[in-house]
Coordinates of C-alpha atoms and ligand atoms in Angstrom, one line a residue:
X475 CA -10.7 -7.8 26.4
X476 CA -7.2 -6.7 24.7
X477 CA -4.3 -8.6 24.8
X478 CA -2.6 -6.9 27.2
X479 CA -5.2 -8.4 29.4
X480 CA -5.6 -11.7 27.6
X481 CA -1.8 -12.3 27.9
X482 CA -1.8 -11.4 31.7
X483 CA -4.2 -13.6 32.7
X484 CA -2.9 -16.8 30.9
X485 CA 0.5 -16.8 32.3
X486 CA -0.8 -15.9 36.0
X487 CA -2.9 -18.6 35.4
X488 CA -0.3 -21.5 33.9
X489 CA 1.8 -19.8 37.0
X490 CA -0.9 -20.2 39.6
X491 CA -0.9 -24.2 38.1
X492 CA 2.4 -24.3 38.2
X493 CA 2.6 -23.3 42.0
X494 CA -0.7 -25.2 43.2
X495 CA 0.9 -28.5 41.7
X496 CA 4.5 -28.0 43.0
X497 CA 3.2 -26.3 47.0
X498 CA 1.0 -29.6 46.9
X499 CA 3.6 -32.2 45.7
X500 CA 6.7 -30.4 47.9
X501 CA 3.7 -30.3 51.2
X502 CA 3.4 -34.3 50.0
X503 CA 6.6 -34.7 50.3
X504 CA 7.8 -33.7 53.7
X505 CA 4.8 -34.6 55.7
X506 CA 5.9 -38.0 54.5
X507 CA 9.5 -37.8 55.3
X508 CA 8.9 -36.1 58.1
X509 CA 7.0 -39.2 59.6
X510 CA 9.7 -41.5 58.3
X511 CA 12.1 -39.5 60.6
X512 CA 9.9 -40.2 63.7
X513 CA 9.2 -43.8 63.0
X514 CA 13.4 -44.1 62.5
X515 CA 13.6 -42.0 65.8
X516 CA 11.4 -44.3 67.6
X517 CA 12.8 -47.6 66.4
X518 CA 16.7 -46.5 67.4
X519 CA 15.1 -46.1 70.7
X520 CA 12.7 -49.7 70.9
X521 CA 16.5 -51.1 69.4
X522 CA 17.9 -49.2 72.7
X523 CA 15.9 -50.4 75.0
X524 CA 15.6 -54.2 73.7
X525 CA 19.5 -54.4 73.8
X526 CA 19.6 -53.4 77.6
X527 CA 17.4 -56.4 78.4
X528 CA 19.4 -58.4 80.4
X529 CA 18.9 -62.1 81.7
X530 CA 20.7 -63.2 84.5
X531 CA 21.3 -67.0 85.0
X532 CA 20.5 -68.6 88.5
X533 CA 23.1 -71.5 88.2
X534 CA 21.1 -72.6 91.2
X535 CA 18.1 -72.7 90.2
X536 CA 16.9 -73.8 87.1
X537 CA 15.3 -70.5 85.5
X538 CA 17.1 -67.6 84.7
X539 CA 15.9 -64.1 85.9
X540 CA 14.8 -61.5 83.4
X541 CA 15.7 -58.0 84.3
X542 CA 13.7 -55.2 82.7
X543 CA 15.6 -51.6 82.1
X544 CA 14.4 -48.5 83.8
X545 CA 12.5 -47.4 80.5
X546 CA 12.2 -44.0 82.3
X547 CA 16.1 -43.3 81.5
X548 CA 15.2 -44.2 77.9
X549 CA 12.9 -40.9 78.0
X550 CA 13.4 -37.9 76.4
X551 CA 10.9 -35.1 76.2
X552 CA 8.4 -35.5 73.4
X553 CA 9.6 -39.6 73.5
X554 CA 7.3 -41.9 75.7
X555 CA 8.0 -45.5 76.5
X556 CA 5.7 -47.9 77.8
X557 CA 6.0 -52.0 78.6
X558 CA 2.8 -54.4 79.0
X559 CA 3.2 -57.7 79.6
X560 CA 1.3 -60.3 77.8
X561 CA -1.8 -60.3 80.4
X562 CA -2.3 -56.7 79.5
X563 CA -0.4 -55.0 82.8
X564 CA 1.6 -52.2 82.6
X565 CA 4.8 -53.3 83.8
X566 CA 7.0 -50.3 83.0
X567 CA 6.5 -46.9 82.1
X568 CA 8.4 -43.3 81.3
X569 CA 7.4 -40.7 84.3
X570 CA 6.9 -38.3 81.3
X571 CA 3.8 -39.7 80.5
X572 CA 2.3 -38.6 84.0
X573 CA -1.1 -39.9 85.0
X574 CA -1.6 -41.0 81.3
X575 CA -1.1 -44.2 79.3
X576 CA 0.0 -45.3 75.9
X577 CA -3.2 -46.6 74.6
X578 CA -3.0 -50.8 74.0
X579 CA -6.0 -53.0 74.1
X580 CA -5.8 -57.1 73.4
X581 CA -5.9 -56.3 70.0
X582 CA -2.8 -54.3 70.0
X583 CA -0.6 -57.4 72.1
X584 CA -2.0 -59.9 69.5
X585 CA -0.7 -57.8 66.3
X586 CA 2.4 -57.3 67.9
X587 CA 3.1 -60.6 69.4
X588 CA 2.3 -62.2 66.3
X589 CA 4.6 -60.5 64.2
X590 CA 7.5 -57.9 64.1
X591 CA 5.8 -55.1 65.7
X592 CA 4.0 -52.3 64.0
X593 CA 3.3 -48.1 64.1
X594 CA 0.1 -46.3 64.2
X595 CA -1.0 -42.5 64.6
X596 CA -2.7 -42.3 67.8
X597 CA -4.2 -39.0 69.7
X598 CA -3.6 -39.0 73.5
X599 CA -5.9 -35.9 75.0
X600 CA -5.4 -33.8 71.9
X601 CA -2.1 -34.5 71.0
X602 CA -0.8 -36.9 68.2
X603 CA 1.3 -39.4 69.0
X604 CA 3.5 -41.8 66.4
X605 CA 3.5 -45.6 68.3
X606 CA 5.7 -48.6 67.5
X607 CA 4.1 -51.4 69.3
X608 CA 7.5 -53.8 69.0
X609 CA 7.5 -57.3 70.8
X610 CA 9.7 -57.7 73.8
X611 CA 11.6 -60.9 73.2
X612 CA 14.6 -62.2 74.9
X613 CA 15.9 -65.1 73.4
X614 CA 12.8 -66.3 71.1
X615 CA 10.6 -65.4 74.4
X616 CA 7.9 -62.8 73.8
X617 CA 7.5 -61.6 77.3
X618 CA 5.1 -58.5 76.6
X619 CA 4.9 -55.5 74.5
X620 CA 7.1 -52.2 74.2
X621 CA 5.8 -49.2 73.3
X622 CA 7.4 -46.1 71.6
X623 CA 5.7 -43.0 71.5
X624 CA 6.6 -39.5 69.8
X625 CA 5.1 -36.6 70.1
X626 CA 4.1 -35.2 66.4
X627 CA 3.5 -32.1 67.3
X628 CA 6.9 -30.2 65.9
X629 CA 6.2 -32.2 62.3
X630 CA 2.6 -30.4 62.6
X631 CA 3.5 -27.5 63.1
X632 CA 6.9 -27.7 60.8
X633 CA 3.9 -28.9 58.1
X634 CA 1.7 -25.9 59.2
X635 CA 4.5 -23.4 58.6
X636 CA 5.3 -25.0 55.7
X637 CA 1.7 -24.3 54.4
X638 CA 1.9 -20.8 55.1
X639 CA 5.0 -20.3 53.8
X640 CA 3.3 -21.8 50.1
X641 CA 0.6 -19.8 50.4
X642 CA 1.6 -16.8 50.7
X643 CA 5.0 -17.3 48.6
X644 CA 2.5 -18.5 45.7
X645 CA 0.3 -15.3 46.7
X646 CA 3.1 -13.0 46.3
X647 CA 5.1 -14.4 43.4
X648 CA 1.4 -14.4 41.4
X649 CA 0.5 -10.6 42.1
X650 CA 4.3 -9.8 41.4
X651 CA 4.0 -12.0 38.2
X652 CA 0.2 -10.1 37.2
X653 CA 1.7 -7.0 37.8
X654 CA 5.2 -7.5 36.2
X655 CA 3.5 -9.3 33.6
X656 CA 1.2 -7.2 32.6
X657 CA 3.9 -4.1 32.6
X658 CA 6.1 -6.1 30.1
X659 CA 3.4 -7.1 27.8
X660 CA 2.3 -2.9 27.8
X661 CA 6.0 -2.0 26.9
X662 CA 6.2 -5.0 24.7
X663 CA 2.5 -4.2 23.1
X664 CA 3.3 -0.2 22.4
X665 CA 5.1 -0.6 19.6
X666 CA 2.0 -2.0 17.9
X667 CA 0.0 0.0 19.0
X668 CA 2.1 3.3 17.7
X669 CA 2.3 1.1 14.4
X670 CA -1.7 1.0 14.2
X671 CA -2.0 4.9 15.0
X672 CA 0.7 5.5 12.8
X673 CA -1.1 2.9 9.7
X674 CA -4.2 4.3 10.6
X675 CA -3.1 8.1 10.3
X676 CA -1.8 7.1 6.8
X677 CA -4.8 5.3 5.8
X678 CA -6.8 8.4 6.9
X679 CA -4.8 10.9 5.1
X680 CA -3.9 11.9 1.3
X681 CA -0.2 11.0 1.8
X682 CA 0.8 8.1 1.0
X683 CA 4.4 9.3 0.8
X684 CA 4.6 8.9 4.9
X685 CA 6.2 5.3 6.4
X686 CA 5.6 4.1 9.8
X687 CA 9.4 4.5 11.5
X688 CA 10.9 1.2 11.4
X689 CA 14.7 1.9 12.5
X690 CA 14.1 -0.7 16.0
X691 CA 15.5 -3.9 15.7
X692 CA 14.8 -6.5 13.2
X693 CA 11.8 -8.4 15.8
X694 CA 8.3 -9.2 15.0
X695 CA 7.3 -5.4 15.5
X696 CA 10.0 -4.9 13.0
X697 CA 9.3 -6.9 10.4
X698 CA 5.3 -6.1 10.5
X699 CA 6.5 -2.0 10.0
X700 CA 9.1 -3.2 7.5
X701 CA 6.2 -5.3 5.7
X702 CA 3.7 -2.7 6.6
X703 CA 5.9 0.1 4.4
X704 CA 6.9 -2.5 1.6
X705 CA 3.1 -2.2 1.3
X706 CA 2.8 1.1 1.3
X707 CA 5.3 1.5 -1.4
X708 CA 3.5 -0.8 -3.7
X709 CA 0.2 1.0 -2.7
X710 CA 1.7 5.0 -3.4
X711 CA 3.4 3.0 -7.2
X712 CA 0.0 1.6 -7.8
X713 CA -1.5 5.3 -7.1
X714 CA 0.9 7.2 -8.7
X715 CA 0.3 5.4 -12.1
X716 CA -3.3 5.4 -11.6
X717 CA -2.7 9.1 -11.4
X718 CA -0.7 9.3 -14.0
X719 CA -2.8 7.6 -16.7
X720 CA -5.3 9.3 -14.9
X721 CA -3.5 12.4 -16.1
X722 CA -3.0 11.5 -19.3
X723 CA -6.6 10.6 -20.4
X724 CA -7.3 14.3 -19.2
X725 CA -4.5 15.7 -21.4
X726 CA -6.3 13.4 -24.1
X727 CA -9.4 14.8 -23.2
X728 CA -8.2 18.3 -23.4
X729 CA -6.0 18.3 -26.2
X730 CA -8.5 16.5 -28.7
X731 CA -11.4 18.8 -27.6
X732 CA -9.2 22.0 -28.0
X733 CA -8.1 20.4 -31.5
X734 CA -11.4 19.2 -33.0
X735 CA -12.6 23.1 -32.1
X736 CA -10.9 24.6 -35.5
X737 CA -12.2 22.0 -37.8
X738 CA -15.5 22.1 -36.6
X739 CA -15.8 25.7 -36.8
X740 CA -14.4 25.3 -40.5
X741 CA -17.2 23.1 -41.3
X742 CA -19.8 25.2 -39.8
X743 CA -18.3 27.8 -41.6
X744 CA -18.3 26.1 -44.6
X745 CA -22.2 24.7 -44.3
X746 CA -23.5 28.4 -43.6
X747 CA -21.7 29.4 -46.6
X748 CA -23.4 26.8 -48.7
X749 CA -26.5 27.9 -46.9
X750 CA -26.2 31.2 -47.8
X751 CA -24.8 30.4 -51.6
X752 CA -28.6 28.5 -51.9
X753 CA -26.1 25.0 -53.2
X754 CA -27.0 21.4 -52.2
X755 CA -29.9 19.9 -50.7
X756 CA -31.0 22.7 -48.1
X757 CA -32.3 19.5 -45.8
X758 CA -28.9 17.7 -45.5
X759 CA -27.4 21.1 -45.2
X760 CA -29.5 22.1 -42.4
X761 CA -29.0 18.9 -40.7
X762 CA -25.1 19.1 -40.6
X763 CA -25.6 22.6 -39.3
X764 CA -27.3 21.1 -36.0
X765 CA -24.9 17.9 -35.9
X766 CA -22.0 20.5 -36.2
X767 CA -23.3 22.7 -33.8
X768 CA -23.9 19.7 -31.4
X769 CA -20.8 18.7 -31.8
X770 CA -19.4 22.1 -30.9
X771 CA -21.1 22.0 -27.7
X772 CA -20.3 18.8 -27.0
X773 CA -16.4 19.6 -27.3
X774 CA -17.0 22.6 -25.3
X775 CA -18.5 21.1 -22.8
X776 CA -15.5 18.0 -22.8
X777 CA -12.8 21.0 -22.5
X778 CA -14.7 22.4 -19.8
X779 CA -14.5 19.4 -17.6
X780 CA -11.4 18.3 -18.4
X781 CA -10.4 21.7 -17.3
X782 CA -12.3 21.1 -14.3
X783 CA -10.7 17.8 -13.7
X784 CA -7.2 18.8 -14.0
X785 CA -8.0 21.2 -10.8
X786 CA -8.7 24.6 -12.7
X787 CA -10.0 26.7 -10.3
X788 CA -12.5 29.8 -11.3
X789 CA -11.3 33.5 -10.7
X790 CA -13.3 34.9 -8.1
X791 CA -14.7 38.7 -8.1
X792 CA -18.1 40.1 -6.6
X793 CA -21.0 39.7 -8.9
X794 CA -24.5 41.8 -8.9
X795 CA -26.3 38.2 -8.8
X796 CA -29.5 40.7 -9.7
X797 CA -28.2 41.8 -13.0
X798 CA -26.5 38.9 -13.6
X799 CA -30.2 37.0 -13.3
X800 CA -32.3 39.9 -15.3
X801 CA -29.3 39.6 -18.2
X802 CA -30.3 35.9 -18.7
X803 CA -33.7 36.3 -18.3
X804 CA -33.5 38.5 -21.6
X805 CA -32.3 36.0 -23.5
X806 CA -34.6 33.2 -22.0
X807 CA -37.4 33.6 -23.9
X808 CA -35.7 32.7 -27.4
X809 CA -34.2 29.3 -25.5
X810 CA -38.1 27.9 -26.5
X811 CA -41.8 28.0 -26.9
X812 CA -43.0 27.8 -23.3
X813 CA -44.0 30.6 -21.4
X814 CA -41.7 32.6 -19.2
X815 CA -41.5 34.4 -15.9
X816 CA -39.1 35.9 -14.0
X817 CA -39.0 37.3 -10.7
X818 CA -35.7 38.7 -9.2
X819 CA -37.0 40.7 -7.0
X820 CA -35.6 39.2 -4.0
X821 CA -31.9 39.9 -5.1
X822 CA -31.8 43.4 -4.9
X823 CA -28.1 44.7 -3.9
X824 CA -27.6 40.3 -4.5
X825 CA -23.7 40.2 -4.4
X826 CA -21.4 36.9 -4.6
X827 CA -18.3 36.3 -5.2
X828 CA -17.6 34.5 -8.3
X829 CA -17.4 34.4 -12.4
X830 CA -20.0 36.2 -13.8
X831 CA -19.5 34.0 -17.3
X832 CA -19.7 30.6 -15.4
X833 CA -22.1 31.9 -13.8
X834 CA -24.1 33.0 -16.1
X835 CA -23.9 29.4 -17.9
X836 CA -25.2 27.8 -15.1
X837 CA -28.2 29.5 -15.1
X838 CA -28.5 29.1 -19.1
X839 CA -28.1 25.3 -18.2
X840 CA -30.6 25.0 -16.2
X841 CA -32.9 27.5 -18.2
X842 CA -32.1 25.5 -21.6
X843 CA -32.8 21.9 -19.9
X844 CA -36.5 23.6 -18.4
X845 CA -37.6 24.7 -21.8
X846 CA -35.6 21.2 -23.7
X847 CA -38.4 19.3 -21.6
X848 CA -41.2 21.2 -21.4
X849 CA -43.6 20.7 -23.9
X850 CA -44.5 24.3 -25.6
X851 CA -48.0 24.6 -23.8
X852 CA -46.1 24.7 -20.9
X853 CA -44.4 27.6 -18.0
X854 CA -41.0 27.7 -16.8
X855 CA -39.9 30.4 -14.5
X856 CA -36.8 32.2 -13.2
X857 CA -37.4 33.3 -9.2
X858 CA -35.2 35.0 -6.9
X859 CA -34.7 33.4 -2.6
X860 CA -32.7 33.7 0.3
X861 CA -32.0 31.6 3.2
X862 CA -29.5 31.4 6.0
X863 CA -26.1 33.2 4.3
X864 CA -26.8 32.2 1.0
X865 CA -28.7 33.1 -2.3
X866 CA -31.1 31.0 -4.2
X867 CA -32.3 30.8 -7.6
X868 CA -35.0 28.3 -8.2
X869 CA -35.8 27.1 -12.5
X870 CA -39.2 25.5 -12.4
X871 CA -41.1 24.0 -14.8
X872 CA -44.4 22.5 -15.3
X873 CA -42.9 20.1 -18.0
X874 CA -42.1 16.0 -17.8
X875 CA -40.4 15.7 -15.3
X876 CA -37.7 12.8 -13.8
X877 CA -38.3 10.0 -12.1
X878 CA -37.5 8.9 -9.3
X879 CA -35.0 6.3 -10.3
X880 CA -32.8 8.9 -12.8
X881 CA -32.8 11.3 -10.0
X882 CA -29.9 10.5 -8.4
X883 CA -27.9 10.5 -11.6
X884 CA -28.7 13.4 -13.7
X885 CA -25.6 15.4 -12.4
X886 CA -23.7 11.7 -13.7
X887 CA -21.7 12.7 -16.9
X888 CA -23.0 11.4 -19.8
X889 CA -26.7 10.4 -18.0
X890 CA -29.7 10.8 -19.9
X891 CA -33.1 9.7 -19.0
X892 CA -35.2 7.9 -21.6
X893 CA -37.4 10.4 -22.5
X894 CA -34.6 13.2 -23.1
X895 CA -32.6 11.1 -25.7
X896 CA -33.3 12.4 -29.2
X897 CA -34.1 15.8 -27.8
X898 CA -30.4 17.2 -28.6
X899 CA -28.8 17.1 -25.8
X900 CA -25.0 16.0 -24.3
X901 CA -25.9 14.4 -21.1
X902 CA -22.9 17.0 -19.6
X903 CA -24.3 20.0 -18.9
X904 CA -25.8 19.1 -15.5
X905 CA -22.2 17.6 -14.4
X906 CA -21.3 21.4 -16.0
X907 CA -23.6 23.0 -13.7
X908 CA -22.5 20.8 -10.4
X909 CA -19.0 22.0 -11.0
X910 CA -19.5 25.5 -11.1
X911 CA -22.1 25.8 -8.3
X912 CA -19.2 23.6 -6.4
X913 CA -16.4 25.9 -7.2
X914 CA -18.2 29.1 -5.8
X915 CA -18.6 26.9 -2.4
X916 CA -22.7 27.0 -3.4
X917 CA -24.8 23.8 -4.7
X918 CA -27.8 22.7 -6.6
X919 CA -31.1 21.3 -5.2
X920 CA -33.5 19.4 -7.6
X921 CA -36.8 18.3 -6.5
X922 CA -39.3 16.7 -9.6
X923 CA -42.3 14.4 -10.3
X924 CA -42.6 12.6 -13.4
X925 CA -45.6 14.2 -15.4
X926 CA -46.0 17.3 -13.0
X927 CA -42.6 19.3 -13.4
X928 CA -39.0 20.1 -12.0
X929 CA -37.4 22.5 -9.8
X930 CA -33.6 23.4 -9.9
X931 CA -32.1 25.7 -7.5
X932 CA -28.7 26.8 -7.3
X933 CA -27.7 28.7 -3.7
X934 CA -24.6 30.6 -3.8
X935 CA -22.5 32.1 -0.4
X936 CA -23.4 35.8 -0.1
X937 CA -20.8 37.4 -0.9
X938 CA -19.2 40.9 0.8
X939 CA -20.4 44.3 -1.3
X940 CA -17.7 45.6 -3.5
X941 CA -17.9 49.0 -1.6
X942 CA -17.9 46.8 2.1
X943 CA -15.1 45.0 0.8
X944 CA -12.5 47.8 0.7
X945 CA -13.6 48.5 4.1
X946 CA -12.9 45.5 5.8
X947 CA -9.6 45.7 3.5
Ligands
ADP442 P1 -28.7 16.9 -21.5 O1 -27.8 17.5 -22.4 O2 -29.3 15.6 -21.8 O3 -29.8 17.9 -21.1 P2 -27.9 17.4 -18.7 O4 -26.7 17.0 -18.0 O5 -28.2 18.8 -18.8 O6 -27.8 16.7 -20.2 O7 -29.1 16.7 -18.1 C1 -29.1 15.3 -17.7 C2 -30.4 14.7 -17.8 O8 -31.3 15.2 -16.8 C3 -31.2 15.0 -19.0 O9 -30.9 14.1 -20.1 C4 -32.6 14.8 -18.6 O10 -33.0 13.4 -18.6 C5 -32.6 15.3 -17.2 N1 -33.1 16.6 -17.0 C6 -32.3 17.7 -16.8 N2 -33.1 18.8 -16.6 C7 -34.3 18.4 -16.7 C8 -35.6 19.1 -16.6 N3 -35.7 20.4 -16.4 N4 -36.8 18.4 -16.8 C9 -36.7 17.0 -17.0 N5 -35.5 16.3 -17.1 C10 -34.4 17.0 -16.9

């Protein structure tokens, strides 16, 4: 669930608390004053009648005459009144309350009589009726019982519209709330989620010169983009120095290779000579020769990839892959011992676009690591295939092998597997090889089992025909 959502439903639900708690309180409320207005109501009107009691005395005679009001003129609609005397006869009564009676039993003269009167909620067919059962008394007498009645019928149905006024008040003020709600927390939620795209664009891309926009006020959202770009700034220094030492070790690389190549070609120079003048011990001679030589390579090979590393792409033109193939093929045979075939056949009218030189080292790579590790008993052959758009040229060889653990890092710079160390060797020709197959959009498939032999093939885009070309030009 997003937050969007999330944020939605926890204020609709703190507001649907909110309203539940104060409908049910403010409902509370006026039911209860509401009945305190008809109890008032009804005792004004027991006061009423009790102060039109009057007693007349019979000078006479020695009793005085009672005289009861006319409750009936006490009546109002919704108001019933109601005397019993303390036998349990209805001695009065308002016309309004027709054929009916207040209910009174014994019971209800006993309360009544023995105190100051009391109210109940009674139903009289259907309807509900607030009583105050007060004692009639004149002049510490209690002479019966008055009843007030009051219809509760408007404080129902003032309750009832009450209710429905809550409900559907609470109703509408929670969908208005969802739906506001959830509109604010979208427009206050987008700039976050531009933020992300924007962050996540930058993560996904090579420049890390770009900043999310953070020219809106100083908020939360602000001060994430404003921290979010103080990051990135850190991140693109941190880069740019990695890139620049980076850069620097390449220039090392480069310049010292490029340097070392004139003194070493001195002292190869020099050896031969010494070779050829018969002087000094013609073991130790011969043995700086090969050291010398490696080394050559070696710095060859460094210049190379440190070339390659500083982004020097090849020049492109088309090359007869064919001829290219049958001219290293020539000069296989003195790369070893083993025995060697070629068939190139299958790249007749072969062109691809490329350098024929680092070409042609790639193939003498591959054909120098074949015969390097394949013992001289051995084969290792040159063969010519095609598939989809591309051209292949397979090396095999029936020699050691690699195993299935150095696989995956021959093309490593520098990688040698155990068996090839002390068999002359850099450990950078492969990573060589992987360049150049790279840089003519082509690549190199190995397949090999220890003890039985290996396979390298190199397929290269087939290129457009130097005479094709200048039509499509
Ligand atoms: P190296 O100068 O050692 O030949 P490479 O980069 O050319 O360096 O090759 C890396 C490693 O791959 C070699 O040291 C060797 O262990 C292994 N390798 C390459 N070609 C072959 C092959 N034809 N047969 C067996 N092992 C090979």
């Amino acid at each position: 669930m997003g937050l969007r959502t999330r944020l939605t439903l926890y204020y609709t639900g703190v507001l649907a608390l909110t309203l539940l708690v104060f409908g049910l309180v403010t409902y509370l409320v006026m039911g209860r004053m509401l009945l305190l207005e008809a109890d008032r109501a009804i005792t004004a009107k027991a006061d009423e009648v009790i102060r039109s009691v009057t007693v007349m005395h019979m000078p006479m005679m020695r009793f005085q005459r009672i005289i009861l009001p006319n409750v009936d003129a006490f009546s109002s609609p919704g108001t019933y009144l109601q005397v019993v005397d303390l036998e349990g006869s209805i001695v009065g009564r308002s016309e309004n309350l027709g054929l009916q009676d207040l209910p009174f039993s014994q019971d209800t003269i006993q309360r009544t009589t023995a105190g100051s009167g009391y109210y109940e909620t009674v139903e009289v067919q259907g309807e509900k009726l607030r009583l105050y059962n007060r004692p009639l008394a004149v002049r510490d007498q209690v002479l019966g019982v008055l009843q007030v009645g009051r219809s509760l019928r408007p404080m129902t149905s003032a309750l009832a519209y009450l209710r429905l006024v809550l409900l559907a008040g609470s109703f509408l003020a929670l969908v208005l709330a969802a739906t506001l709600g959830y509109q604010l927390a979208r427009a206050a939620l987008r700039p976050i989620i531009h933020l992300t795209r924007v962050a996540a664009a930058i993560g996904a891309g090579p420049d890390l010169a770009r900043r999310v926009p953070d020219g809106g006020p100083a908020d939360e959202v602000g001060q994430l983009a404003a921290t979010f770009n103080s990051m990135l700034e850190r991140l693109e220094a941190a880069y740019r120095n990695l890139e620049e030492a980076y850069a620097a070790e390449r220039r090392f690389v480069a310049d010292a290779s490029h340097e070392l190549r004139t003194p070493l070609t001195t002292i190869r120079g020099n050896v031969e000579l010494l070779q050829r003048m018969g002087q000094g011990d013609a073991a130790i001679l011969a043995d700086m020769a090969d050291e010398a030589e490696r080394m050559t390579r070696l710095v060859n090979e460094l210049l190379t990839l440190a070339r390659a590393d500083a982004g020097r792409h090849l020049r492109k033109e088309p090359v007869d892959l064919g001829k290219m193939a049958a001219d290293v093929a020539r000069q296989a045979p003195h790369l070893g011992k083993s025995r060697f075939t070629a068939s190139l056949a299958g790249l007749n009218e072969a062109v691809v676009q490329g350098d024929p030189d680092y070409l042609k080292q790639l193939l003498l790579i591959l054909l120098e690591n074949a015969f390097k590790y394949t013992p001289a008993e051995g084969a290792v052959t040159l063969e010519a295939g095609e598939s989809e758009g591309y051209w292949g040229l397979a090396v095999k060889d029936t020699g050691h092998g690699i195993s299935e653990k150095d696989l995956p890092h021959i093309f490593e710079r520098f990688y040698r597997a155990d068996p090839a160390r002390g068999r002359g060797g850099t450990g950078l020709g492969l990573a060589i090889a992987k360049w150049i197959a790279e840089e003519h959009l082509g690549r190199i498939e190995v397949s090999s089992r220890l003890g039985e032999g290996s396979t390298f093939t190199v397929w290269l885009p087939r290129g457009v025909p130097p005479s094709l070309e200048e039509e499509v030009i």
